[in-house]
Coordinates of C-alpha atoms and ligand atoms in Angstrom, one line a residue:
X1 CA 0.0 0.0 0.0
X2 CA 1.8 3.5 -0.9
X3 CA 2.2 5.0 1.9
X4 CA 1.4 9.2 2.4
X5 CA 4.1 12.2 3.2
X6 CA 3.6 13.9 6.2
X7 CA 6.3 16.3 6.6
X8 CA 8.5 18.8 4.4
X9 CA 12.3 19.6 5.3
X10 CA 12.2 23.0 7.4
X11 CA 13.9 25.7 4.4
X12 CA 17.4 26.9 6.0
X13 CA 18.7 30.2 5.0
X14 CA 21.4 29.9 2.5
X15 CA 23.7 33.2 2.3
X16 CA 24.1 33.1 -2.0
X17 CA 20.9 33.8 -3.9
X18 CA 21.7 31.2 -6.5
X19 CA 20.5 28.9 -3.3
X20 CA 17.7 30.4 -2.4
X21 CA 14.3 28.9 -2.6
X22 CA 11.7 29.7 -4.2
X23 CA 9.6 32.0 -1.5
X24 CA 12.8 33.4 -0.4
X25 CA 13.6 34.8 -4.1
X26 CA 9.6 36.0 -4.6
X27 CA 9.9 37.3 -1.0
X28 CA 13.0 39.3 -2.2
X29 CA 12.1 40.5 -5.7
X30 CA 8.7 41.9 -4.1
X31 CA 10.2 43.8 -1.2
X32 CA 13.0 45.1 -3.5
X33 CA 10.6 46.7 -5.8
X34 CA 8.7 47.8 -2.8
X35 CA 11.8 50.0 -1.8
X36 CA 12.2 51.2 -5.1
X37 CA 8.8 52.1 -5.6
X38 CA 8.7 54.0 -2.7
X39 CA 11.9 55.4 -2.5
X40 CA 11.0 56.8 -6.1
X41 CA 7.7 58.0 -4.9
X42 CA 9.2 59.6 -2.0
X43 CA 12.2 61.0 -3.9
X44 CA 9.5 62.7 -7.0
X45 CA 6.9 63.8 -3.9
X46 CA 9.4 65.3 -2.1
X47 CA 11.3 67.2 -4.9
X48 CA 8.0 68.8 -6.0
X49 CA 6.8 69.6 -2.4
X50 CA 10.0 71.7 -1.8
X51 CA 9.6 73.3 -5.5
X52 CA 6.5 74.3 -4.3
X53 CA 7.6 75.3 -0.9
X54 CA 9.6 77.2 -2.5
X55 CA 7.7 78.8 -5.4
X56 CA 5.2 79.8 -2.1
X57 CA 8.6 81.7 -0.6
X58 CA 9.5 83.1 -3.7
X59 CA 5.8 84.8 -3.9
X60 CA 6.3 86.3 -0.1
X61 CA 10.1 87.6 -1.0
X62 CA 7.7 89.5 -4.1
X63 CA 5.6 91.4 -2.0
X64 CA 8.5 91.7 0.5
X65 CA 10.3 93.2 -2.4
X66 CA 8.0 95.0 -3.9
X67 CA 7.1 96.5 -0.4
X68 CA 10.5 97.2 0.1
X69 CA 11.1 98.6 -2.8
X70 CA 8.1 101.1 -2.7
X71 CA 10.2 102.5 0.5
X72 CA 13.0 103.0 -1.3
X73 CA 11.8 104.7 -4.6
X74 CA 8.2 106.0 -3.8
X75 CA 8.0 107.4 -6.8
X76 CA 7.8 104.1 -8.7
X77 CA 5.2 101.6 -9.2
X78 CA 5.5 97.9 -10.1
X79 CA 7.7 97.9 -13.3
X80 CA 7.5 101.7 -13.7
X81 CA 10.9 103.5 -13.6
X82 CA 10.9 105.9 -10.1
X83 CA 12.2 108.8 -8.8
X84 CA 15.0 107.4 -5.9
X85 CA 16.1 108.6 -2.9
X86 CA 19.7 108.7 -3.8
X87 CA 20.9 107.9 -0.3
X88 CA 21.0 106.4 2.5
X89 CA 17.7 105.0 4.1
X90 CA 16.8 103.5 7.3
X91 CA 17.0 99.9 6.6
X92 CA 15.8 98.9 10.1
X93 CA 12.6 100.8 9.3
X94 CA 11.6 100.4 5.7
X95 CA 11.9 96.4 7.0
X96 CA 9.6 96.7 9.7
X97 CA 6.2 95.6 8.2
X98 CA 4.2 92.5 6.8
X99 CA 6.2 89.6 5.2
X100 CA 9.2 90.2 7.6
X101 CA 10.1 87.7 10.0
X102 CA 12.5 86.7 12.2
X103 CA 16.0 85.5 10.3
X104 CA 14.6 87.9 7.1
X105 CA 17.6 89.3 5.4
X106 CA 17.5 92.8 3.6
X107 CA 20.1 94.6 1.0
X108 CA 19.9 97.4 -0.6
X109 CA 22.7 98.6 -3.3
X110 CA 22.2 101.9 -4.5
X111 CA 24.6 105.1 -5.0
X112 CA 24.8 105.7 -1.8
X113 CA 26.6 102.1 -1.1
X114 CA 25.8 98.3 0.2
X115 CA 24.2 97.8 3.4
X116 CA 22.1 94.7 4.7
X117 CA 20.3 93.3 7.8
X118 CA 18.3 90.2 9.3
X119 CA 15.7 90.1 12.0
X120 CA 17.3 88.5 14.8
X121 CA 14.7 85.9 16.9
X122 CA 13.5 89.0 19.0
X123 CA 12.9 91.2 15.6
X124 CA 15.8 93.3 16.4
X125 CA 17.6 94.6 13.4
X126 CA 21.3 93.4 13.2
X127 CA 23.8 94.4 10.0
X128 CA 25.0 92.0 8.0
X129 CA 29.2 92.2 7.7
X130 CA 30.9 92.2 4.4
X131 CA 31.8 88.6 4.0
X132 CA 27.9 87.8 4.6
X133 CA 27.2 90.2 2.4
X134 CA 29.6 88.8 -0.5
X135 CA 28.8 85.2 0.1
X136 CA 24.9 86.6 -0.5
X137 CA 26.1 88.9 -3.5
X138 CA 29.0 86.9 -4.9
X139 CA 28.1 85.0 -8.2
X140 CA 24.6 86.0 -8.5
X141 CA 22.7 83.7 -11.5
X142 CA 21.1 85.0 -14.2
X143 CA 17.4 84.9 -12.6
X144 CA 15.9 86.8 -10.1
X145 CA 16.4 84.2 -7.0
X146 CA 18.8 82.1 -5.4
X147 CA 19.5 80.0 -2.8
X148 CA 22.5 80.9 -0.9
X149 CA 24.2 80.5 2.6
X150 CA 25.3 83.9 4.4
X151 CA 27.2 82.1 6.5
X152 CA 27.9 82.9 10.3
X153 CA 25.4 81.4 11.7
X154 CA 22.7 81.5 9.2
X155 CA 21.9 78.6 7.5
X156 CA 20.5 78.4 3.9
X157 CA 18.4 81.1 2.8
X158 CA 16.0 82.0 -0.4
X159 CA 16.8 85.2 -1.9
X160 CA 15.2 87.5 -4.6
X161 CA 16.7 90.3 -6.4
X162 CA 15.0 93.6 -7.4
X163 CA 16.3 96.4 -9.7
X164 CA 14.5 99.4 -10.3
X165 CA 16.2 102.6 -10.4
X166 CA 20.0 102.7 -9.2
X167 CA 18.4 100.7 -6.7
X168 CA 19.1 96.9 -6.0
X169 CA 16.8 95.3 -3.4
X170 CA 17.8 91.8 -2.1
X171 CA 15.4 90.5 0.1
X172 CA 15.7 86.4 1.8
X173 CA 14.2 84.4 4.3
X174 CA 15.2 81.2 5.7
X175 CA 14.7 77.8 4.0
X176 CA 14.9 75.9 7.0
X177 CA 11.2 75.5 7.9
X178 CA 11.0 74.3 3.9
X179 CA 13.7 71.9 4.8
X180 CA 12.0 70.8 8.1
X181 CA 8.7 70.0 6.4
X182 CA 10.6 67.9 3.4
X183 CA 12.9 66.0 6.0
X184 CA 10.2 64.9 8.6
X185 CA 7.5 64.1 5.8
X186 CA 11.2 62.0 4.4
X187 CA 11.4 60.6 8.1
X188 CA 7.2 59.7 7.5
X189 CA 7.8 58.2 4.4
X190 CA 10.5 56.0 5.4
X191 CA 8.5 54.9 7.9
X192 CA 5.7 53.9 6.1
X193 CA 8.3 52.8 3.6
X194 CA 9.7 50.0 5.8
X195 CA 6.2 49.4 7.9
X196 CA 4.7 48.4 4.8
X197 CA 7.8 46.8 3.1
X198 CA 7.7 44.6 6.3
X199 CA 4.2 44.1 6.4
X200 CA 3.5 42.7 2.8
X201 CA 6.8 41.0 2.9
X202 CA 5.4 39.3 6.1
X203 CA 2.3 38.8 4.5
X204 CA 3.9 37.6 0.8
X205 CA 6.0 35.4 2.7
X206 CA 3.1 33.5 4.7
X207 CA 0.6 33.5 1.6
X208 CA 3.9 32.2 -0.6
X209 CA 4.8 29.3 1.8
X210 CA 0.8 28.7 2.4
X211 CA 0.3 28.2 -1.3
X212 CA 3.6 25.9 -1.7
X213 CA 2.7 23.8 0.9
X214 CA 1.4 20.7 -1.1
X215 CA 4.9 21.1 -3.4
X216 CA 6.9 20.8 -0.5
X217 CA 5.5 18.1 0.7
X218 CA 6.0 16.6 -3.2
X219 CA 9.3 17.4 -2.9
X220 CA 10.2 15.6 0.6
X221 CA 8.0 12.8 -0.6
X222 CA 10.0 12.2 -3.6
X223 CA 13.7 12.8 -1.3
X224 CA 12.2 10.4 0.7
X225 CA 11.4 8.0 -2.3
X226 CA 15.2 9.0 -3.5
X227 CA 16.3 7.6 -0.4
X228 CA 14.2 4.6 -0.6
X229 CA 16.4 1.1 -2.1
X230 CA 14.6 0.4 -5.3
X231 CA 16.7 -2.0 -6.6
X232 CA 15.6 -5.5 -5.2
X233 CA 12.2 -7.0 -3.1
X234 CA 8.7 -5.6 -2.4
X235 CA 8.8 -1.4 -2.7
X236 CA 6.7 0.6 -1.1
X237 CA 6.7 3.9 -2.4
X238 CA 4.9 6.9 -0.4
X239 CA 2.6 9.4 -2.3
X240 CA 2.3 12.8 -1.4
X241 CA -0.4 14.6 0.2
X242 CA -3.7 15.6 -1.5
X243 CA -3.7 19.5 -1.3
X244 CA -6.6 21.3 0.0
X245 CA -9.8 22.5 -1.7
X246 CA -8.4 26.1 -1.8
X247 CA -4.6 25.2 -3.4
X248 CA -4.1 26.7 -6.8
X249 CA -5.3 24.3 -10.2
X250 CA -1.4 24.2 -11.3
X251 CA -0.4 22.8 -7.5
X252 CA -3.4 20.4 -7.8
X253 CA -2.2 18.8 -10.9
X254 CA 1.4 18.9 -10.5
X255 CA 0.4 16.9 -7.0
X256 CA -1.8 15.0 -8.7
X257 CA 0.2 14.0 -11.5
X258 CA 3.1 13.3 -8.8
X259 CA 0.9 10.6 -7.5
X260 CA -0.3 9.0 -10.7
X261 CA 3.6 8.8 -11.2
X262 CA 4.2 7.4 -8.2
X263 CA 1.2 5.0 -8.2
X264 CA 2.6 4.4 -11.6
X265 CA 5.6 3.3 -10.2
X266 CA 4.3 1.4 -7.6
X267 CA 2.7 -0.7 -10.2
X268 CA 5.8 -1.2 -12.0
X269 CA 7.8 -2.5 -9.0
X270 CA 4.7 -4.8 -7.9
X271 CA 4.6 -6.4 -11.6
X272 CA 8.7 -6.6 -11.5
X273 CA 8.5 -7.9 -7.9
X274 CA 6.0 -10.6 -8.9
X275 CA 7.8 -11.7 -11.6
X276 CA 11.0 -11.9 -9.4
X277 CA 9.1 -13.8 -7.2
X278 CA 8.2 -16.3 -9.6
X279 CA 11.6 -17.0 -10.8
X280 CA 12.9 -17.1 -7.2
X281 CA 9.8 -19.7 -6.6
X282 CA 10.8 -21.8 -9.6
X283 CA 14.9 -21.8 -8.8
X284 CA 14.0 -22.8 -5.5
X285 CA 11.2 -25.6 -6.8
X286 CA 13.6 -26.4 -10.1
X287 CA 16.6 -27.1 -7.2
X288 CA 14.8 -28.6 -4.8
X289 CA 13.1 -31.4 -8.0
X290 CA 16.6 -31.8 -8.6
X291 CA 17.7 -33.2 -5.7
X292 CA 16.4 -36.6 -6.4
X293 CA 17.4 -37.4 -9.2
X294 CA 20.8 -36.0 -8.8
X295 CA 21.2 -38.6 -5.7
X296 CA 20.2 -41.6 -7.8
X297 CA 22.7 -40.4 -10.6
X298 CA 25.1 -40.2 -8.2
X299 CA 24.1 -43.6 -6.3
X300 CA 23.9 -45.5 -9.6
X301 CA 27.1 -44.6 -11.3
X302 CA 28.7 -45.3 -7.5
X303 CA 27.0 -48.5 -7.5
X304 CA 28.2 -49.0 -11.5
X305 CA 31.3 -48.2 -10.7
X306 CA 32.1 -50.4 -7.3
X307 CA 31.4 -53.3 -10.0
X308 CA 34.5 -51.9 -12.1
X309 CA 36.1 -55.6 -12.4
X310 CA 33.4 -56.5 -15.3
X311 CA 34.0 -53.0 -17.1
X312 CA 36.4 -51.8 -19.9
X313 CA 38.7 -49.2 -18.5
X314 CA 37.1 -46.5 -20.6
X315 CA 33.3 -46.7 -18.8
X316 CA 34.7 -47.0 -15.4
X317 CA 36.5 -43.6 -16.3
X318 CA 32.9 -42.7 -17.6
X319 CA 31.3 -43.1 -14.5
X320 CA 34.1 -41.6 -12.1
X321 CA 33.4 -38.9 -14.2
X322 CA 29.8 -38.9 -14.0
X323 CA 30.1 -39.6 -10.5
X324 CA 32.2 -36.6 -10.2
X325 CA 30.6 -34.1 -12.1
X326 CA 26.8 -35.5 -10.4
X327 CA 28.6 -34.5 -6.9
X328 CA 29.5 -31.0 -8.5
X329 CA 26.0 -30.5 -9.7
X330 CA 24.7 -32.0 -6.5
X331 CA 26.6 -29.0 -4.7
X332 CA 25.2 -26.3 -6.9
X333 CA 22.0 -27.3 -7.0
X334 CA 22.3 -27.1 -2.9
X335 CA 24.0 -23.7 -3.3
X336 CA 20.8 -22.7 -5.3
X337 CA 17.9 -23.7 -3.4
X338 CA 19.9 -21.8 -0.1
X339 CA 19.9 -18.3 -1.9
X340 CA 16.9 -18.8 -3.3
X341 CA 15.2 -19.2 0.5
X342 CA 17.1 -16.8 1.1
X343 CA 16.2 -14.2 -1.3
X344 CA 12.3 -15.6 -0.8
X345 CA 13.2 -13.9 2.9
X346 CA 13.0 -17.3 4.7
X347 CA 12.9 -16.6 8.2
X348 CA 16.4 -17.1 10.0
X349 CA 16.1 -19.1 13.1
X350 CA 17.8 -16.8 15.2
X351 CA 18.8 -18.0 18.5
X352 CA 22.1 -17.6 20.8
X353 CA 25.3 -18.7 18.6
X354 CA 28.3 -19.3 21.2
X355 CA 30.9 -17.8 18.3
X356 CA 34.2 -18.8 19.8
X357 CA 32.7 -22.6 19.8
X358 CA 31.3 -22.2 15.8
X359 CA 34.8 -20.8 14.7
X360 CA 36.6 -23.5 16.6
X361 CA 34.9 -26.6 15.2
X362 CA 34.6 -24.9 12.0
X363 CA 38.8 -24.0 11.8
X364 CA 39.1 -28.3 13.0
X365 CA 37.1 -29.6 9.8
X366 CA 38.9 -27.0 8.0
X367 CA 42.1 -28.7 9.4
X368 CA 40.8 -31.9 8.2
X369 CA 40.4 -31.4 4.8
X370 CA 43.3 -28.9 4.4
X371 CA 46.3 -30.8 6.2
X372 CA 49.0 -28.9 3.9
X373 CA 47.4 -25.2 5.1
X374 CA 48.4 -24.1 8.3
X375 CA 45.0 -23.5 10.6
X376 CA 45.2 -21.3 13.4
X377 CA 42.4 -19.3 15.4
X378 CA 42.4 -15.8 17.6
X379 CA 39.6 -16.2 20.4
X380 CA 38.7 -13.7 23.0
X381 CA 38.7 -14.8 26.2
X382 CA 35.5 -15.8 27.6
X383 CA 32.3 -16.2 25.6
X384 CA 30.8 -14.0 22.4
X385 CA 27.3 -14.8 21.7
X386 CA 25.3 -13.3 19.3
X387 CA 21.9 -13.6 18.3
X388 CA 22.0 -15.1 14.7
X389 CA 21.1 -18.6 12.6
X390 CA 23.8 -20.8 13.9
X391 CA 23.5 -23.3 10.4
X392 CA 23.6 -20.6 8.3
X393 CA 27.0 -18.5 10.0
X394 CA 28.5 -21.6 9.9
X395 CA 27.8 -21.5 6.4
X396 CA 29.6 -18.4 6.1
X397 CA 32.6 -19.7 8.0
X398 CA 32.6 -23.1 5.7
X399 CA 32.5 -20.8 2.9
X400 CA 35.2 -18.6 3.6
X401 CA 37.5 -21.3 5.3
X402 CA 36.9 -23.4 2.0
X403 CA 38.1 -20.2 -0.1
X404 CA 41.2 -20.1 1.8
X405 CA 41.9 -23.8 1.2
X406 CA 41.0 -24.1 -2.2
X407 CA 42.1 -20.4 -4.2
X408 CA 45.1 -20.9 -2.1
X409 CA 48.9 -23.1 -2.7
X410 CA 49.8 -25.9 0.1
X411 CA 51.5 -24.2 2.7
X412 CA 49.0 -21.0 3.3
X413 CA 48.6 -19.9 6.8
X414 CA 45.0 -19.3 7.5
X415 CA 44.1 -17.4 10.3
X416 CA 40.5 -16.8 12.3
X417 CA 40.0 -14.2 14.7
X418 CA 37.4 -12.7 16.2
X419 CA 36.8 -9.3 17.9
X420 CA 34.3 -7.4 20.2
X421 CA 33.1 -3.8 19.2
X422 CA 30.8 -2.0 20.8
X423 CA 27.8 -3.2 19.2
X424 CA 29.2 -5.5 16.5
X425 CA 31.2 -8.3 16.6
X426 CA 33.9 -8.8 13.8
X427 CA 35.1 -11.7 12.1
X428 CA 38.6 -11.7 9.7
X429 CA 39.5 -14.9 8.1
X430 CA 42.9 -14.1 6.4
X431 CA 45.4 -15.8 4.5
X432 CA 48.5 -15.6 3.0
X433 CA 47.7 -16.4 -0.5
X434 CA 48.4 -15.4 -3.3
X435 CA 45.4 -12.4 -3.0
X436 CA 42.3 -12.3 -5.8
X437 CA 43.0 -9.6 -8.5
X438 CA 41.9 -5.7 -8.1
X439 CA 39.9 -5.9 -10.9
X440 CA 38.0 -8.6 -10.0
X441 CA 37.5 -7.6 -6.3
X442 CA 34.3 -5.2 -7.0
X443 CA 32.2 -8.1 -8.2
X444 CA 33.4 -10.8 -5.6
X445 CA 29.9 -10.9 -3.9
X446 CA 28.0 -11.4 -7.1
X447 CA 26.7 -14.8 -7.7
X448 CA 28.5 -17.2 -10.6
X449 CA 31.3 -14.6 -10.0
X450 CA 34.6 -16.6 -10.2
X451 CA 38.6 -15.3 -11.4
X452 CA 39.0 -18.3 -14.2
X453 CA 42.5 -18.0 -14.3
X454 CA 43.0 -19.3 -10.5
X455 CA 42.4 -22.3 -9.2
X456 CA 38.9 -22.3 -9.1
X457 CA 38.2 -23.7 -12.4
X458 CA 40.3 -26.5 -11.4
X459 CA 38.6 -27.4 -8.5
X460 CA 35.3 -27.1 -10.3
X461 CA 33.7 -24.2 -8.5
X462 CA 30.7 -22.9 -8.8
X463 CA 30.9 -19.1 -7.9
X464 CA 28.3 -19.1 -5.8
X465 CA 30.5 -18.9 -1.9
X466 CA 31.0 -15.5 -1.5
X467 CA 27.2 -14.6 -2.7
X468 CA 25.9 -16.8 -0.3
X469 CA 28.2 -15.7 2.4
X470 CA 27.1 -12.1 1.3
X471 CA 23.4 -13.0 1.6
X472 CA 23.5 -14.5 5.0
X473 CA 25.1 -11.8 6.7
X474 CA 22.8 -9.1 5.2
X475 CA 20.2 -11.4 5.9
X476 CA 21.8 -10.8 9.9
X477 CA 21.6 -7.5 9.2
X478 CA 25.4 -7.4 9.3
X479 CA 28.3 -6.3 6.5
X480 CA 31.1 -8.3 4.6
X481 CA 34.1 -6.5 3.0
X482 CA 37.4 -7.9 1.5
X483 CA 41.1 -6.5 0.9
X484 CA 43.3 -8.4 -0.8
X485 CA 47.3 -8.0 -1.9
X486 CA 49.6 -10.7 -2.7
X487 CA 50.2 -12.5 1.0
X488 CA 47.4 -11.4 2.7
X489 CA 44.1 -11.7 1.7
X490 CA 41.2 -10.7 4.1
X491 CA 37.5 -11.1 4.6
X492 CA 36.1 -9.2 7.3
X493 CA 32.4 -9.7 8.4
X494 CA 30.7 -8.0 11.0
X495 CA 27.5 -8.8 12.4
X496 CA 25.5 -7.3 15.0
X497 CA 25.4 -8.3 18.7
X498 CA 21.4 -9.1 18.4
X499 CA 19.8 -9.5 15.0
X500 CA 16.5 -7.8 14.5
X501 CA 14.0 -9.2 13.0
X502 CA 15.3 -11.2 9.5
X503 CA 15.5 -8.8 6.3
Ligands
ATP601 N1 41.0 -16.5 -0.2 C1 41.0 -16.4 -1.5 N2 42.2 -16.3 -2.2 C2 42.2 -16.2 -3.5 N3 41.1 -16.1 -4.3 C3 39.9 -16.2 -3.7 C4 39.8 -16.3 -2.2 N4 38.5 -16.3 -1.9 C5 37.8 -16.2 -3.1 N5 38.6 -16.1 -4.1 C6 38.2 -15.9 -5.6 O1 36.9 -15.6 -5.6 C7 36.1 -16.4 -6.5 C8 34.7 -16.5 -5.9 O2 34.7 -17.2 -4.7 P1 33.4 -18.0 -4.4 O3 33.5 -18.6 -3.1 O4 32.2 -17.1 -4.6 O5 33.2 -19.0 -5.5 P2 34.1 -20.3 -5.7 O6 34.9 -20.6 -4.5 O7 34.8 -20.1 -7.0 O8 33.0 -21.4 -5.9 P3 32.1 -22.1 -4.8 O9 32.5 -21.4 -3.5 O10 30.7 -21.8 -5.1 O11 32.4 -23.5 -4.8 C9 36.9 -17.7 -6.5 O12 36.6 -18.4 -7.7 C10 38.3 -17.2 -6.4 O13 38.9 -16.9 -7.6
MG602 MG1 34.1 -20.7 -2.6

């Protein structure tokens, strides 16, 4: 039955864009063109507020002016030549009127020389001095006003120029009040600027990871199937979760197109799986038919042959051979029928397997049937049980032993030992052959997986040893690994102190 996703992998924050996901990046783009939007908006509002701030001055320094210059040539009206005082007036008093305030600024050039003065805060009159007067002066541009700093305490001011006459009238007043209005509505705006760029990026962000919900649940669902071995047995692949009424129609069918895959899939490996099964069934049923008449091949031709003094030489070599050849077959069909229970997942009987005891009697029949080798264990002291089949690890031991006596030249030392590790106990059966060859050591484990130019063809081997040997001790839930140079060839098996249940 496919099982169903439940969780996504929590998003990290990853420092380089390129590695971003997705909400992060849409997260991103939108608040970035949220600050330029409103930086834009702020920067265009804010210009035209001060032009207008400023166009609203430049109308109060006209009537100023205008006022002022009415003082100074009475005769003259607005853009009508005058009659003019020629000389010096009192500045102090033409300025004292409407559109003067405090920090106002007044200069008036005419034949009788250059004189100016500002309002102080208390609307006393104070002169300006010549350098204030020059920095006001200095450089004057082609239109009518200016902005300009007199300097010595004064900050930045708005002036306008009048000529009528020999008369000059320069009349200013302070831009800082324009400047304070544009720089706290700036501080506003920035504000709002950020309050909302948090806000909808708060908001994008939630709405973004609510709507890709269902895909990252695909997507751990399909990291969970990477993860999953595919390769062999009964698969059972997980399907994602069904997204809610509300998800969008393209996350609906990409999840639900995910699932078709997968159930797809699933079909695949059940069909594959069946069909494995079936061959497994009939290796195991072809073998185990096999058996019989193997054993009265084998029986006969023994029988024949015991009666060799009526024979010609020739048929008595017949049936050694037969007899031979039924014993060789007789072994692989065994070999057969054991990896095929085993690959059918035939439940191990597991019980307590005394270790030291299995190597011991194992190394002796080694012994027996290997008199040129030299035999030779490394116990622990004391006991090491494990849980585990104690007919099949002896199998593995036979196995390996029966490498090391047969792939090897008379004369071999073949050594045993056993460890302890924390969890795992560890086998090596080495030897000091002359090794297997590099290129053949990746495929050692496979079955019918034999290096023709050793001794194995000789001895008529089957190639079938080390894949049983492999399959038992995954079967225990434990590992087998090999290293192998000229002199000293290992196989190292490690198997846990308690097998769970059979795999
Ligand atoms: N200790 C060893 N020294 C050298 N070669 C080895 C050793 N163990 C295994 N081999 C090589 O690995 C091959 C595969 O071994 P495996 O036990 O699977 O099959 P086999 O011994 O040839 O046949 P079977 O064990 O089925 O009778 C052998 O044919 C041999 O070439
Ligand atoms: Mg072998």
């Amino acid at each position: 039955m496919p099982r169903t996703a439940r969780n996504g992998s929590a998003p990290r924050f990853e420092p380089r864009p390129s590695q971003w996901s997705l909400r992060t990046r849409i997260v991103a783009v939108l608040a970035f063109t949220v600050i330029v939007l409103s930086g834009t908006i702020a920067a265009i509002g804010l210009t035209s507020l001060r032009s207008s701030l400023v166009d609203q001055l430049d109308s109060e320094l006209h009537m100023l002016s205008s006022r002022v210059m009415f003082a100074v040539e009475p005769g003259s009206g607005p853009g009508e030549p005058g009659q003019s005082t020629g000389g010096s007036v009192d500045l102090g008093q033409i300025f004292d009127g409407p559109g003067a305030s405090a920090g106002s600024i007044l200069i008036l050039a005419n034949s009788a020389g250059v004189s100016g003065i500002t309002l102080d805060s208390a609307f006393s009159v104070q002169s300006l001095s010549v350098e204030q007067l020059t920095a006001i002066l200095s450089d004057w541009p082609d239109s009518a006003s200016r902005d300009a700093t007199p300097g010595d305490g004064l900050g930045g001011y708005r002036f306008l120029l009048e000529q009528r006459g020999d008369s000059t009238v320069v009349v200013g007043v302070p831009l800082a009040p324009v400047e304070q209005t544009i720089s706290s509505l700036g501080v506003t705006m920035a504000i709002v600027a950020i309050l909302g760029c948090l806000g909808l990026g708060s908001l994008a962000a939630w709405y973004i990871r609510h709507e890709l919900r269902p895909l990252e649940r695909v997507a751990a669902t399909a990291e969970s199937i990477a993860r999953t071995p595919l390769e062999r047995g009964a698969v059972d692949l997980e399907r994602a979760d069904a997204p809610g009424e509300g998800a969008a129609t393209e996350v609906r069918r990409l999840v639900s197109g995910f699932n078709a895959m997968i159930d797809q899939v699933a079909q695949a490996f059940g069909a594959r799986n069946a069909s494995e099964e079936k061959v497994r069934r009939f290796v195991a049923d072809a073998s185990h038919e096999l058996r019989t008449p193997l054993a009265s091949i084998r029986g006969y031709s023994e029988l024949t042959r015991r009666m060799s003094d009526d024979l010609p030489p020739d048929a008595v070599y017949a049936l050694g051979r037969i007899e031979s050849e039924s014993v060789r077959m007789t072994s692989l069909v065994e070999d057969l029928l054991l990896l095929a229970r085993i690959d059918e997942g035939q439940e191990l009987e597991l019980r307590p397997v005394a270790l030291g005891e299995l190597i011991a009697d194992v190394v002796n029949d080694a012994a027996a049937a290997g008199p040129e080798h030299e035999w030779s264990a490394d116990l622990p002291d004391g006991t090491v049980t494990i849980s585990g089949d104690p007919g099949r690890l002896q199998q593995v031991l036979v196995n390996l032993l029966a490498n090391a006596r047969v792939h090897t030249p008379a004369g071999t030392r073949v050594t045993i030992s056993l460890q302890e590790l924390p969890d795992t106990v560890r086998i090596i059966v080495a030897d000091t052959g002359p090794g297997i060859p590099e290129a053949f050591l990746p495929r050692l484990f496979e079955r019918f997986t034999r290096d023709d130019s050793s001794r194995a063809r000789a001895t008529g081997s089957t190639g079938l040893g080390l894949a049983i040997v492999h399959a038992i001790v995954h079967a225990h839930h434990g590992t087998v690994g090999v290293r192998s140079a000229p002199g000293d060839t290992r196989f190292s098996v490690e198997l846990p102190r308690s097998s769970p249940t059979p795999s």
